[in-house]
Amino acid sequence: MPTPTARTLVDRIAYFDAVCAAGVLAPNQLTRAAMAPGRTAAEFAAGLVAAGLLTRFQADRLLAGRADGFVFGPYVILEPVGRGSMSRVYKARHRTMNRAVAIKILSAELTRTAADRQRFQAQARAAGRLSHPNVVTALDANVLADRFYLVLEFVDGPNLEVLVAQRGPRPVDEACELVRQIAHGLRHAHERGAAHGHLAPDNVLISRPTALGPPTVKITGFGLPPMGTGPSAYRAPESLTAPHAADPGSDLYALGGVFYFLLTGHAPSTGAANASSRQPAPVAALRPDVPPAVAAVVHRLMAPHPSARFASAAELLAHLDAACVPAALPVDGVSFDLPPEAAYAPGSGYLTGRQPLAPDSGELSSDVFVLPEVVPEQSPWAQLTEPTAADATASDVSDTRILSPYRVPRLRPPFTVPVWVAVGAVLFSLVALVAAGKFLVK
Ligand SMILES: Nc1ncnc2c1ncn2[C@@H]1O[C@H](COP(=O)(O)OP(=O)(O)OP(=O)(O)O)[C@@H](O)[C@H]1O
């Protein structure tokens, strides 16, 4: 099927062709899609979004005449959810497992040399050893169409940068709880030999509250080598001279910066030309109501010399527990919905708050979207049908049909009710016959 080339599709039939070519829908969904209302392409697209067959991102991209870039190996790309300095992150769905994941596709710059690729592999393996509620789980790391990527647990809440942008600096006890959970995640990672290397508010996410529990902090970004893309307010002085180094001490410095940001609403700007004297303005100068014990924790974390910081995340946790009472994490008023797609436009800096990428870095510009490994029609996945509503309910882990397809037959008593009725009838007939015989003899 030819891929449409028109810039904007106006005709319903051309749009449907593009949907088929994109590989976003399974055959049974295409049948449903064909029956959706709408005369023009735009009306038809709106109908498919309303029916839950396409995401807004998919519908708009198809309207723009793009039928490529929707399939990434076994995943269907649903929508972009963020961009880091060296990656783009998409929400995607595994076609067979029907599980939402985050796919982080790395800039080719990160994996140009053999040494880069080895570093990526080592970091990805270190991330694969982590399993903690406060760390985003890494599910896969691989390469497809020459692009390295990580598949991660999808976290459907805002990062700390968005949280503060939406609701301002956090109450002290809430900031303490956020930092406490990050420290737990870091402790787990450091004890397993993994350091983060580029911790900042935009790679700390908050999961949406569920019936099972309150929102949880999740650190994302493990598994990527530190970028070395210039000084950052959260980067420890010692890591400025060794941009690819990641160690627990510099993670603690970065956590101090995150704490500072949560309390003041500002990144800890040092303004110092000399990297070794990086010391931000005191927290109390910006936020006088922060208790001195809490401010002391922030400043000790951000001590320019690593030896003056806490020795470990465990030591930090002990001081934090003494300095502040943790509070419930925010639920009210925080939007867990993703910002509009426009927010991801190049140069918006919306999610990362960072300088947009230089135009010549090319790789991550809005127009570069990962091409599928295989043409969708040739994909073996195209043979599969999409999960139905019944599958969705069956995915409940308490449903033992999934875990044990062969049920042990229930043991039943040898005589069931119909058997007893039959036996009774036979006995009754016998008695009746005997009685009748006696009567006849008489
Ligand atoms: N697992 C995830 N689930 C949902 N969203 C995510 C996930 N991981 C990352 N994101 C989103 O993508 C954005 C960029 O991710 P991340 O900060 O990890 O990228 P990065 O390339 O490591 O960036 P940097 O080095 O600039 O920190 C995050 O701010 C977040 O909004």
Tab-separated table of C-alpha atoms and ligand atoms in Angstrom:
chain	number	residue	atom	x	y	z
A	1	MET	CA	0.000	0.000	0.000
A	2	PRO	CA	1.567	3.317	-0.978
A	3	THR	CA	2.319	5.780	1.763
A	4	PRO	CA	0.395	9.015	1.181
A	5	THR	CA	2.596	11.945	0.374
A	6	ALA	CA	0.118	14.836	0.510
A	7	ARG	CA	0.949	17.417	3.157
A	8	THR	CA	-2.533	17.459	4.613
A	9	LEU	CA	-5.111	14.810	3.949
A	10	VAL	CA	-8.592	16.095	3.300
A	11	ASP	CA	-10.301	13.062	1.889
A	12	ARG	CA	-11.710	10.336	4.138
A	13	ILE	CA	-10.578	7.549	1.809
A	14	ALA	CA	-7.004	8.862	1.650
A	15	TYR	CA	-7.034	9.114	5.432
A	16	PHE	CA	-8.241	5.557	5.830
A	17	ASP	CA	-5.469	4.414	3.444
A	18	ALA	CA	-2.955	6.223	5.637
A	19	VAL	CA	-4.359	4.546	8.773
A	20	CYS	CA	-3.967	1.151	7.077
A	21	ALA	CA	-0.421	1.946	5.929
A	22	ALA	CA	0.632	3.236	9.351
A	23	GLY	CA	0.139	-0.127	11.032
A	24	VAL	CA	-1.372	1.410	14.154
A	25	LEU	CA	-4.527	-0.680	14.029
A	26	ALA	CA	-4.981	-4.433	13.941
A	27	PRO	CA	-7.296	-5.964	11.316
A	28	ASN	CA	-10.309	-6.146	13.641
A	29	GLN	CA	-9.799	-2.509	14.605
A	30	LEU	CA	-9.566	-1.489	10.957
A	31	THR	CA	-12.984	-3.017	10.397
A	32	ARG	CA	-14.376	-0.899	13.229
A	33	ALA	CA	-12.523	2.156	11.948
A	34	ALA	CA	-13.998	1.774	8.465
A	35	MET	CA	-17.469	2.184	9.970
A	36	ALA	CA	-16.645	5.356	11.929
A	37	PRO	CA	-18.579	8.458	10.864
A	38	GLY	CA	-17.101	11.505	9.154
A	39	ARG	CA	-17.159	12.830	5.617
A	40	THR	CA	-13.857	14.699	5.514
A	41	ALA	CA	-10.509	13.379	6.737
A	42	ALA	CA	-10.636	15.729	9.753
A	43	GLU	CA	-14.132	14.590	10.774
A	44	PHE	CA	-13.188	10.956	10.299
A	45	ALA	CA	-9.988	11.448	12.335
A	46	ALA	CA	-11.987	13.061	15.150
A	47	GLY	CA	-14.362	10.080	15.086
A	48	LEU	CA	-11.476	7.620	15.396
A	49	VAL	CA	-10.078	9.540	18.365
A	50	ALA	CA	-13.525	9.654	19.996
A	51	ALA	CA	-13.863	5.889	19.488
A	52	GLY	CA	-10.518	5.352	21.227
A	53	LEU	CA	-8.959	3.842	18.093
A	54	LEU	CA	-6.346	6.578	17.592
A	55	THR	CA	-4.621	8.971	19.979
A	56	ARG	CA	-4.771	12.680	19.169
A	57	PHE	CA	-1.082	12.552	18.268
A	58	GLN	CA	-1.584	9.667	15.844
A	59	ALA	CA	-4.646	11.291	14.279
A	60	ASP	CA	-2.874	14.632	13.722
A	61	ARG	CA	0.254	13.045	12.334
A	62	LEU	CA	-1.835	11.040	9.883
A	63	LEU	CA	-3.776	14.169	8.905
A	64	ALA	CA	-0.425	15.760	8.104
A	65	GLY	CA	0.130	12.987	5.582
A	66	ARG	CA	2.622	11.029	7.706
A	67	ALA	CA	1.981	7.306	7.819
A	68	ASP	CA	5.519	6.395	8.906
A	69	GLY	CA	7.079	6.166	12.330
A	70	PHE	CA	4.155	4.614	14.180
A	71	VAL	CA	5.576	1.150	14.584
A	72	PHE	CA	8.735	0.502	16.529
A	73	GLY	CA	9.455	-3.227	16.651
A	74	PRO	CA	6.640	-4.835	18.629
A	75	TYR	CA	5.423	-1.436	19.869
A	76	VAL	CA	2.904	1.038	18.517
A	77	ILE	CA	3.868	4.629	19.293
A	78	LEU	CA	0.947	6.391	20.981
A	79	GLU	CA	2.272	9.868	21.732
A	80	PRO	CA	5.396	11.772	22.755
A	81	VAL	CA	5.672	12.329	26.495
A	82	GLY	CA	8.911	14.205	26.864
A	83	ARG	CA	12.342	14.964	25.621
A	84	GLY	CA	15.621	15.014	27.424
A	85	SER	CA	18.840	16.591	26.306
A	86	MET	CA	19.762	13.465	24.379
A	87	SER	CA	16.575	11.502	23.935
A	88	ARG	CA	12.941	11.548	23.038
A	89	VAL	CA	10.445	9.659	25.122
A	90	TYR	CA	7.218	8.191	23.746
A	91	LYS	CA	4.306	6.442	25.296
A	92	ALA	CA	3.868	3.196	23.391
A	93	ARG	CA	1.878	0.002	23.616
A	94	HIS	CA	3.234	-3.488	23.246
A	95	ARG	CA	0.999	-5.079	20.633
A	96	THR	CA	0.727	-8.550	22.059
A	97	MET	CA	0.925	-7.781	25.738
A	98	ASN	CA	-1.241	-4.666	25.469
A	99	ARG	CA	1.005	-3.010	28.061
A	100	ALA	CA	1.748	0.703	28.050
A	101	VAL	CA	5.466	1.460	28.215
A	102	ALA	CA	7.736	4.441	27.783
A	103	ILE	CA	10.249	4.105	24.955
A	104	LYS	CA	13.269	6.315	25.243
A	105	ILE	CA	15.023	6.633	21.908
A	106	LEU	CA	18.524	7.959	22.186
A	107	SER	CA	20.109	10.548	20.012
A	108	ALA	CA	22.522	8.906	17.583
A	109	GLU	CA	25.160	11.230	19.046
A	110	LEU	CA	25.145	9.236	22.250
A	111	THR	CA	26.130	6.003	20.569
A	112	ARG	CA	28.434	7.144	17.793
A	113	THR	CA	31.621	5.389	18.840
A	114	ALA	CA	32.231	1.839	19.996
A	115	ALA	CA	33.190	3.219	23.427
A	116	ASP	CA	29.861	5.107	23.607
A	117	ARG	CA	27.952	1.958	22.755
A	118	GLN	CA	29.820	-0.073	25.345
A	119	ARG	CA	29.095	2.583	27.959
A	120	PHE	CA	25.423	2.532	27.030
A	121	GLN	CA	25.335	-1.237	27.313
A	122	ALA	CA	27.055	-1.208	30.702
A	123	GLN	CA	24.673	1.462	32.012
A	124	ALA	CA	21.646	-0.373	30.647
A	125	ARG	CA	22.753	-3.581	32.378
A	126	ALA	CA	23.252	-1.695	35.627
A	127	ALA	CA	19.735	-0.270	35.263
A	128	GLY	CA	18.410	-3.766	34.584
A	129	ARG	CA	19.583	-4.841	38.035
A	130	LEU	CA	17.376	-2.249	39.733
A	131	SER	CA	13.997	-3.145	41.096
A	132	HIS	CA	12.533	-0.636	43.526
A	133	PRO	CA	9.229	1.246	43.834
A	134	ASN	CA	11.081	4.575	43.605
A	135	VAL	CA	12.977	3.695	40.433
A	136	VAL	CA	11.382	3.414	36.995
A	137	THR	CA	11.821	-0.217	35.950
A	138	ALA	CA	13.906	-0.740	32.820
A	139	LEU	CA	12.263	-3.491	30.759
A	140	ASP	CA	14.504	-3.696	27.715
A	141	ALA	CA	17.487	-2.018	26.084
A	142	ASN	CA	18.205	-2.671	22.469
A	143	VAL	CA	18.955	-1.293	19.047
A	144	LEU	CA	16.524	-1.013	16.152
A	145	ALA	CA	17.044	0.641	12.774
A	146	ASP	CA	20.417	1.834	14.125
A	147	ARG	CA	18.804	3.595	17.049
A	148	PHE	CA	19.505	2.621	20.631
A	149	TYR	CA	16.502	2.616	22.862
A	150	LEU	CA	15.326	1.762	26.337
A	151	VAL	CA	11.905	0.425	27.191
A	152	LEU	CA	10.719	1.607	30.588
A	153	GLU	CA	7.787	1.225	32.907
A	154	PHE	CA	5.381	4.011	31.923
A	155	VAL	CA	4.723	6.583	34.645
A	156	ASP	CA	1.520	8.500	34.048
A	157	GLY	CA	2.202	11.565	36.154
A	158	PRO	CA	4.099	14.833	35.960
A	159	ASN	CA	7.798	15.288	36.560
A	160	LEU	CA	8.895	17.578	39.403
A	161	GLU	CA	9.570	20.451	37.033
A	162	VAL	CA	5.972	20.328	35.793
A	163	LEU	CA	4.687	19.885	39.367
A	164	VAL	CA	6.432	23.066	40.548
A	165	ALA	CA	5.425	24.930	37.376
A	166	GLN	CA	1.789	23.981	38.040
A	167	ARG	CA	1.663	24.470	41.787
A	168	GLY	CA	4.682	26.519	42.801
A	169	PRO	CA	7.295	25.709	45.453
A	170	ARG	CA	6.229	22.801	47.610
A	171	PRO	CA	5.289	22.892	51.300
A	172	VAL	CA	8.313	21.892	53.392
A	173	ASP	CA	6.916	18.560	54.584
A	174	GLU	CA	5.874	17.597	51.070
A	175	ALA	CA	9.313	18.503	49.669
A	176	CYS	CA	10.829	16.340	52.418
A	177	GLU	CA	8.654	13.394	51.416
A	178	LEU	CA	9.557	13.776	47.747
A	179	VAL	CA	13.262	13.903	48.614
A	180	ARG	CA	12.918	10.988	51.034
A	181	GLN	CA	11.461	8.779	48.295
A	182	ILE	CA	14.164	9.833	45.814
A	183	ALA	CA	16.789	9.038	48.459
A	184	HIS	CA	15.290	5.557	48.899
A	185	GLY	CA	15.535	4.988	45.143
A	186	LEU	CA	19.128	6.264	45.062
A	187	ARG	CA	20.104	4.126	48.035
A	188	HIS	CA	18.809	1.034	46.265
A	189	ALA	CA	20.721	1.945	43.082
A	190	HIS	CA	23.968	2.908	44.829
A	191	GLU	CA	23.962	-0.330	46.806
A	192	ARG	CA	23.840	-2.156	43.472
A	193	GLY	CA	26.653	-0.194	41.941
A	194	ALA	CA	24.482	2.054	39.749
A	195	ALA	CA	24.725	5.833	39.934
A	196	HIS	CA	22.343	8.078	38.014
A	197	GLY	CA	24.720	10.779	36.847
A	198	HIS	CA	22.194	13.368	35.656
A	199	LEU	CA	19.523	13.604	38.328
A	200	ALA	CA	17.382	16.731	37.954
A	201	PRO	CA	13.701	17.657	38.563
A	202	ASP	CA	12.699	16.580	35.056
A	203	ASN	CA	13.746	12.997	35.558
A	204	VAL	CA	11.869	12.495	38.781
A	205	LEU	CA	8.270	11.512	38.026
A	206	ILE	CA	5.208	11.111	40.209
A	207	SER	CA	2.913	8.212	39.453
A	208	ARG	CA	-0.823	8.766	39.448
A	209	PRO	CA	-2.551	7.661	42.671
A	210	THR	CA	-4.415	4.374	42.374
A	211	ALA	CA	-6.878	2.442	44.480
A	212	LEU	CA	-3.866	0.574	45.821
A	213	GLY	CA	-1.926	3.539	47.050
A	214	PRO	CA	-0.937	7.206	46.967
A	215	PRO	CA	1.286	8.771	44.304
A	216	THR	CA	4.816	7.415	44.287
A	217	VAL	CA	8.040	9.080	43.262
A	218	LYS	CA	9.905	7.312	40.446
A	219	ILE	CA	13.379	8.208	39.262
A	220	THR	CA	13.781	7.814	35.524
A	221	GLY	CA	16.985	8.135	33.503
A	222	PHE	CA	18.996	5.281	34.992
A	223	GLY	CA	20.648	3.367	32.215
A	224	LEU	CA	21.891	6.371	30.281
A	225	PRO	CA	25.454	7.534	30.478
A	226	PRO	CA	25.838	11.095	31.811
A	227	MET	CA	25.639	13.416	28.859
A	228	GLY	CA	28.375	15.911	29.415
A	229	THR	CA	26.433	18.569	27.556
A	230	GLY	CA	27.738	21.508	29.560
A	231	PRO	CA	27.223	22.728	33.092
A	232	SER	CA	23.905	22.133	34.717
A	233	ALA	CA	22.634	23.615	37.954
A	234	TYR	CA	22.316	20.085	39.298
A	235	ARG	CA	25.730	18.822	38.336
A	236	ALA	CA	28.322	18.430	41.085
A	237	PRO	CA	31.514	20.472	40.674
A	238	GLU	CA	33.669	17.343	40.415
A	239	SER	CA	31.553	15.977	37.543
A	240	LEU	CA	32.093	19.121	35.457
A	241	THR	CA	35.632	18.025	34.762
A	242	ALA	CA	34.653	14.363	34.214
A	243	PRO	CA	31.420	14.609	32.266
A	244	HIS	CA	30.997	10.858	31.751
A	245	ALA	CA	31.575	9.978	35.384
A	246	ALA	CA	28.640	9.107	37.622
A	247	ASP	CA	29.043	8.352	41.286
A	248	PRO	CA	26.897	8.366	44.418
A	249	GLY	CA	28.463	11.597	45.712
A	250	SER	CA	27.453	13.566	42.632
A	251	ASP	CA	23.950	12.052	42.771
A	252	LEU	CA	23.641	13.375	46.341
A	253	TYR	CA	24.752	16.828	45.158
A	254	ALA	CA	22.090	16.680	42.426
A	255	LEU	CA	19.488	15.607	44.983
A	256	GLY	CA	20.416	18.673	47.046
A	257	GLY	CA	19.705	20.754	43.931
A	258	VAL	CA	16.336	19.052	43.472
A	259	PHE	CA	15.486	19.728	47.155
A	260	TYR	CA	16.487	23.371	46.658
A	261	PHE	CA	14.275	23.617	43.576
A	262	LEU	CA	11.268	22.073	45.349
A	263	LEU	CA	11.569	24.520	48.238
A	264	THR	CA	12.354	27.703	46.314
A	265	GLY	CA	10.957	27.107	42.834
A	266	HIS	CA	14.386	27.996	41.393
A	267	ALA	CA	17.243	25.884	40.139
A	268	PRO	CA	20.247	26.398	42.417
A	269	SER	CA	22.058	28.935	40.320
A	270	THR	CA	25.575	29.579	41.495
A	271	GLY	CA	26.597	32.226	39.034
A	272	ALA	CA	30.160	31.292	39.900
A	273	ALA	CA	32.722	31.254	37.134
A	274	ASN	CA	34.905	28.954	39.179
A	275	ALA	CA	33.332	25.523	39.220
A	276	SER	CA	34.961	24.511	42.488
A	277	SER	CA	33.212	27.301	44.413
A	278	ARG	CA	29.684	26.420	43.288
A	279	GLN	CA	27.451	27.357	46.189
A	280	PRO	CA	23.902	28.549	45.646
A	281	ALA	CA	22.269	31.393	47.569
A	282	PRO	CA	21.078	30.105	50.963
A	283	VAL	CA	17.611	28.513	50.889
A	284	ALA	CA	16.491	30.804	53.727
A	285	ALA	CA	17.191	33.869	51.572
A	286	LEU	CA	14.488	32.724	49.141
A	287	ARG	CA	12.234	30.812	51.480
A	288	PRO	CA	12.469	32.125	55.073
A	289	ASP	CA	9.925	29.630	56.469
A	290	VAL	CA	12.180	26.625	55.806
A	291	PRO	CA	13.341	25.309	59.196
A	292	PRO	CA	17.123	25.636	59.710
A	293	ALA	CA	17.485	21.843	60.111
A	294	VAL	CA	15.966	21.300	56.646
A	295	ALA	CA	18.038	24.087	55.061
A	296	ALA	CA	21.128	22.510	56.639
A	297	VAL	CA	20.342	19.197	54.919
A	298	VAL	CA	20.066	20.985	51.545
A	299	HIS	CA	23.359	22.831	51.994
A	300	ARG	CA	25.212	19.758	53.190
A	301	LEU	CA	23.990	17.849	50.145
A	302	MET	CA	25.255	20.651	47.929
A	303	ALA	CA	28.656	21.006	49.593
A	304	PRO	CA	31.214	21.680	46.830
A	305	HIS	CA	33.555	19.016	48.153
A	306	PRO	CA	32.185	15.468	48.135
A	307	SER	CA	33.734	14.666	51.519
A	308	ALA	CA	31.603	17.392	53.144
A	309	ARG	CA	28.355	15.795	51.879
A	310	PHE	CA	26.517	12.883	53.456
A	311	ALA	CA	28.497	9.687	53.055
A	312	SER	CA	25.542	7.855	51.522
A	313	ALA	CA	21.836	8.055	50.769
A	314	ALA	CA	21.274	5.998	53.927
A	315	GLU	CA	23.013	8.662	56.032
A	316	LEU	CA	20.955	11.349	54.315
A	317	LEU	CA	17.751	9.456	55.138
A	318	ALA	CA	18.637	9.352	58.829
A	319	HIS	CA	19.191	13.142	58.882
A	320	LEU	CA	16.072	13.794	56.844
A	321	ASP	CA	13.890	11.787	59.208
A	322	ALA	CA	15.262	13.829	62.121
A	323	ALA	CA	14.823	17.175	60.328
A	324	CYS	CA	11.286	16.908	58.994
A	325	VAL	CA	8.066	14.993	59.220
A	326	PRO	CA	7.089	13.480	55.888
A	327	ALA	CA	3.657	14.411	54.495
A	328	ALA	CA	1.320	12.769	52.028
A	329	LEU	CA	2.243	13.480	48.452
A	330	PRO	CA	0.161	15.981	46.475
A	331	VAL	CA	-2.960	14.734	44.829
A	332	ASP	CA	-5.325	17.680	44.722
A	333	GLY	CA	-4.923	20.158	41.956
A	334	VAL	CA	-2.092	18.383	40.142
A	335	SER	CA	-2.894	17.612	36.584
A	336	PHE	CA	-1.858	14.114	35.721
A	337	ASP	CA	-2.802	14.746	32.131
A	338	LEU	CA	-0.030	15.310	29.668
A	339	PRO	CA	0.475	18.809	28.350
A	340	PRO	CA	-0.838	19.444	24.856
A	341	GLU	CA	1.255	18.187	21.970
A	342	ALA	CA	2.268	21.775	21.161
A	343	ALA	CA	4.215	21.736	24.382
A	344	TYR	CA	6.680	19.388	22.776
A	345	ALA	CA	7.367	21.631	19.821
A	346	PRO	CA	11.098	22.115	19.375
A	347	GLY	CA	12.275	25.081	21.312
A	348	SER	CA	9.342	25.123	23.701
A	349	GLY	CA	11.555	23.694	26.434
A	350	TYR	CA	8.268	22.939	28.155
A	351	LEU	CA	9.057	19.766	29.939
A	352	THR	CA	12.746	20.046	30.425
A	353	GLY	CA	12.990	23.756	31.025
A	354	ARG	CA	16.292	23.484	29.193
A	355	GLN	CA	17.638	25.334	26.256
A	356	PRO	CA	16.250	23.878	23.053
A	357	LEU	CA	18.608	21.745	21.029
A	358	ALA	CA	20.743	23.558	18.531
A	359	PRO	CA	19.083	23.317	15.101
A	360	ASP	CA	22.114	21.569	13.654
A	361	SER	CA	21.925	18.744	16.178
A	362	GLY	CA	19.181	17.515	13.833
A	363	GLU	CA	18.624	14.167	15.459
A	364	LEU	CA	15.895	15.249	17.801
A	365	SER	CA	14.235	17.908	15.719
A	366	SER	CA	10.481	17.517	15.463
A	367	ASP	CA	10.632	16.102	11.986
A	368	VAL	CA	12.944	13.249	12.785
A	369	PHE	CA	10.838	10.385	13.907
A	370	VAL	CA	12.076	6.893	14.174
A	371	LEU	CA	11.308	4.840	11.130
A	372	PRO	CA	9.829	1.427	11.584
A	373	GLU	CA	12.108	-1.549	11.390
A	374	VAL	CA	9.755	-3.267	8.965
A	375	VAL	CA	6.973	-2.092	6.723
A	376	PRO	CA	3.844	-2.682	8.806
A	377	GLU	CA	2.081	-4.930	6.278
A	378	GLN	CA	5.060	-7.297	6.304
A	379	SER	CA	5.166	-7.388	10.053
A	380	PRO	CA	4.234	-10.667	11.684
A	381	TRP	CA	2.413	-8.562	14.268
A	382	ALA	CA	-0.088	-7.565	11.622
A	383	GLN	CA	-1.490	-11.089	11.850
A	384	LEU	CA	-2.554	-10.527	15.410
A	385	THR	CA	-5.855	-9.188	16.514
A	386	GLU	CA	-6.020	-6.511	19.139
A	387	PRO	CA	-7.006	-7.428	22.672
A	388	THR	CA	-10.695	-7.203	23.354
A	389	ALA	CA	-12.503	-5.784	26.373
A	390	ALA	CA	-12.669	-9.328	27.727
A	391	ASP	CA	-8.858	-9.542	27.518
A	392	ALA	CA	-8.601	-6.345	29.489
A	393	THR	CA	-10.573	-7.769	32.380
A	394	ALA	CA	-8.800	-11.096	32.079
A	395	SER	CA	-5.490	-9.315	32.602
A	396	ASP	CA	-6.293	-9.012	36.271
A	397	VAL	CA	-3.499	-10.934	37.981
A	398	SER	CA	-5.995	-12.550	40.298
A	399	ASP	CA	-7.472	-14.269	37.280
A	400	THR	CA	-5.947	-17.718	37.448
A	401	ARG	CA	-7.021	-18.538	33.888
A	402	ILE	CA	-3.922	-16.684	32.767
A	403	LEU	CA	-1.561	-18.429	35.119
A	404	SER	CA	-2.975	-21.939	34.911
A	405	PRO	CA	-4.770	-22.607	31.664
A	406	TYR	CA	-5.261	-26.269	32.552
A	407	ARG	CA	-7.585	-26.379	35.493
A	408	VAL	CA	-7.431	-29.338	37.829
A	409	PRO	CA	-10.839	-31.007	37.423
A	410	ARG	CA	-13.025	-30.533	40.469
A	411	LEU	CA	-13.483	-33.796	42.330
A	412	ARG	CA	-17.150	-34.665	42.491
A	413	PRO	CA	-18.914	-37.298	44.586
A	414	PRO	CA	-19.543	-40.402	42.491
A	415	PHE	CA	-23.341	-40.124	42.820
A	416	THR	CA	-24.920	-36.902	41.844
A	417	VAL	CA	-28.625	-35.917	42.114
A	418	PRO	CA	-29.804	-37.398	38.793
A	419	VAL	CA	-28.151	-40.711	39.701
A	420	TRP	CA	-29.959	-40.748	43.064
A	421	VAL	CA	-33.264	-39.993	41.315
A	422	ALA	CA	-32.694	-42.870	38.883
A	423	VAL	CA	-31.746	-45.277	41.687
A	424	GLY	CA	-34.858	-44.178	43.625
A	425	ALA	CA	-37.042	-44.760	40.574
A	426	VAL	CA	-35.634	-48.272	40.023
A	427	LEU	CA	-36.117	-49.193	43.711
A	428	PHE	CA	-39.645	-47.825	43.658
A	429	SER	CA	-40.447	-49.870	40.536
A	430	LEU	CA	-39.049	-53.016	42.156
A	431	VAL	CA	-41.100	-52.498	45.304
A	432	ALA	CA	-44.146	-51.796	43.152
A	433	LEU	CA	-43.537	-54.957	41.114
A	434	VAL	CA	-43.104	-57.099	44.242
A	435	ALA	CA	-46.259	-55.634	45.764
A	436	ALA	CA	-48.161	-56.184	42.517
A	437	GLY	CA	-46.890	-59.807	42.332
A	438	LYS	CA	-48.080	-60.553	45.863
A	439	PHE	CA	-51.460	-59.037	45.021
A	440	LEU	CA	-51.786	-61.209	41.897
A	441	VAL	CA	-50.752	-64.368	43.808
A	442	LYS	CA	-53.472	-63.698	46.302
B	1	LIG	N1	9.206	6.118	32.245
B	1	LIG	C1	8.635	7.248	31.877
B	1	LIG	N2	7.299	7.392	31.886
B	1	LIG	C2	6.721	8.552	31.498
B	1	LIG	N3	7.405	9.654	31.102
B	1	LIG	C3	8.748	9.577	31.076
B	1	LIG	C4	9.438	8.382	31.449
B	1	LIG	N4	10.771	8.603	31.346
B	1	LIG	C5	10.906	9.877	30.915
B	1	LIG	N5	9.698	10.469	30.751
B	1	LIG	C6	9.433	11.846	30.301
B	1	LIG	O1	10.437	12.215	29.361
B	1	LIG	C7	11.187	13.332	29.845
B	1	LIG	C8	12.653	13.171	29.443
B	1	LIG	O2	13.167	12.005	30.071
B	1	LIG	P1	14.587	12.011	30.781
B	1	LIG	O3	14.722	13.214	31.645
B	1	LIG	O4	14.781	10.694	31.399
B	1	LIG	O5	15.491	12.156	29.499
B	1	LIG	P2	17.079	12.321	29.426
B	1	LIG	O6	17.487	12.192	28.003
B	1	LIG	O7	17.681	11.407	30.441
B	1	LIG	O8	17.195	13.779	29.839
B	1	LIG	P3	18.283	14.577	30.555
B	1	LIG	O9	19.594	13.948	30.371
B	1	LIG	O10	18.141	15.882	29.858
B	1	LIG	O11	17.823	14.566	31.972
B	1	LIG	C9	10.963	13.341	31.351
B	1	LIG	O12	11.052	14.637	31.853
B	1	LIG	C10	9.565	12.793	31.489
B	1	LIG	O13	8.624	13.839	31.398
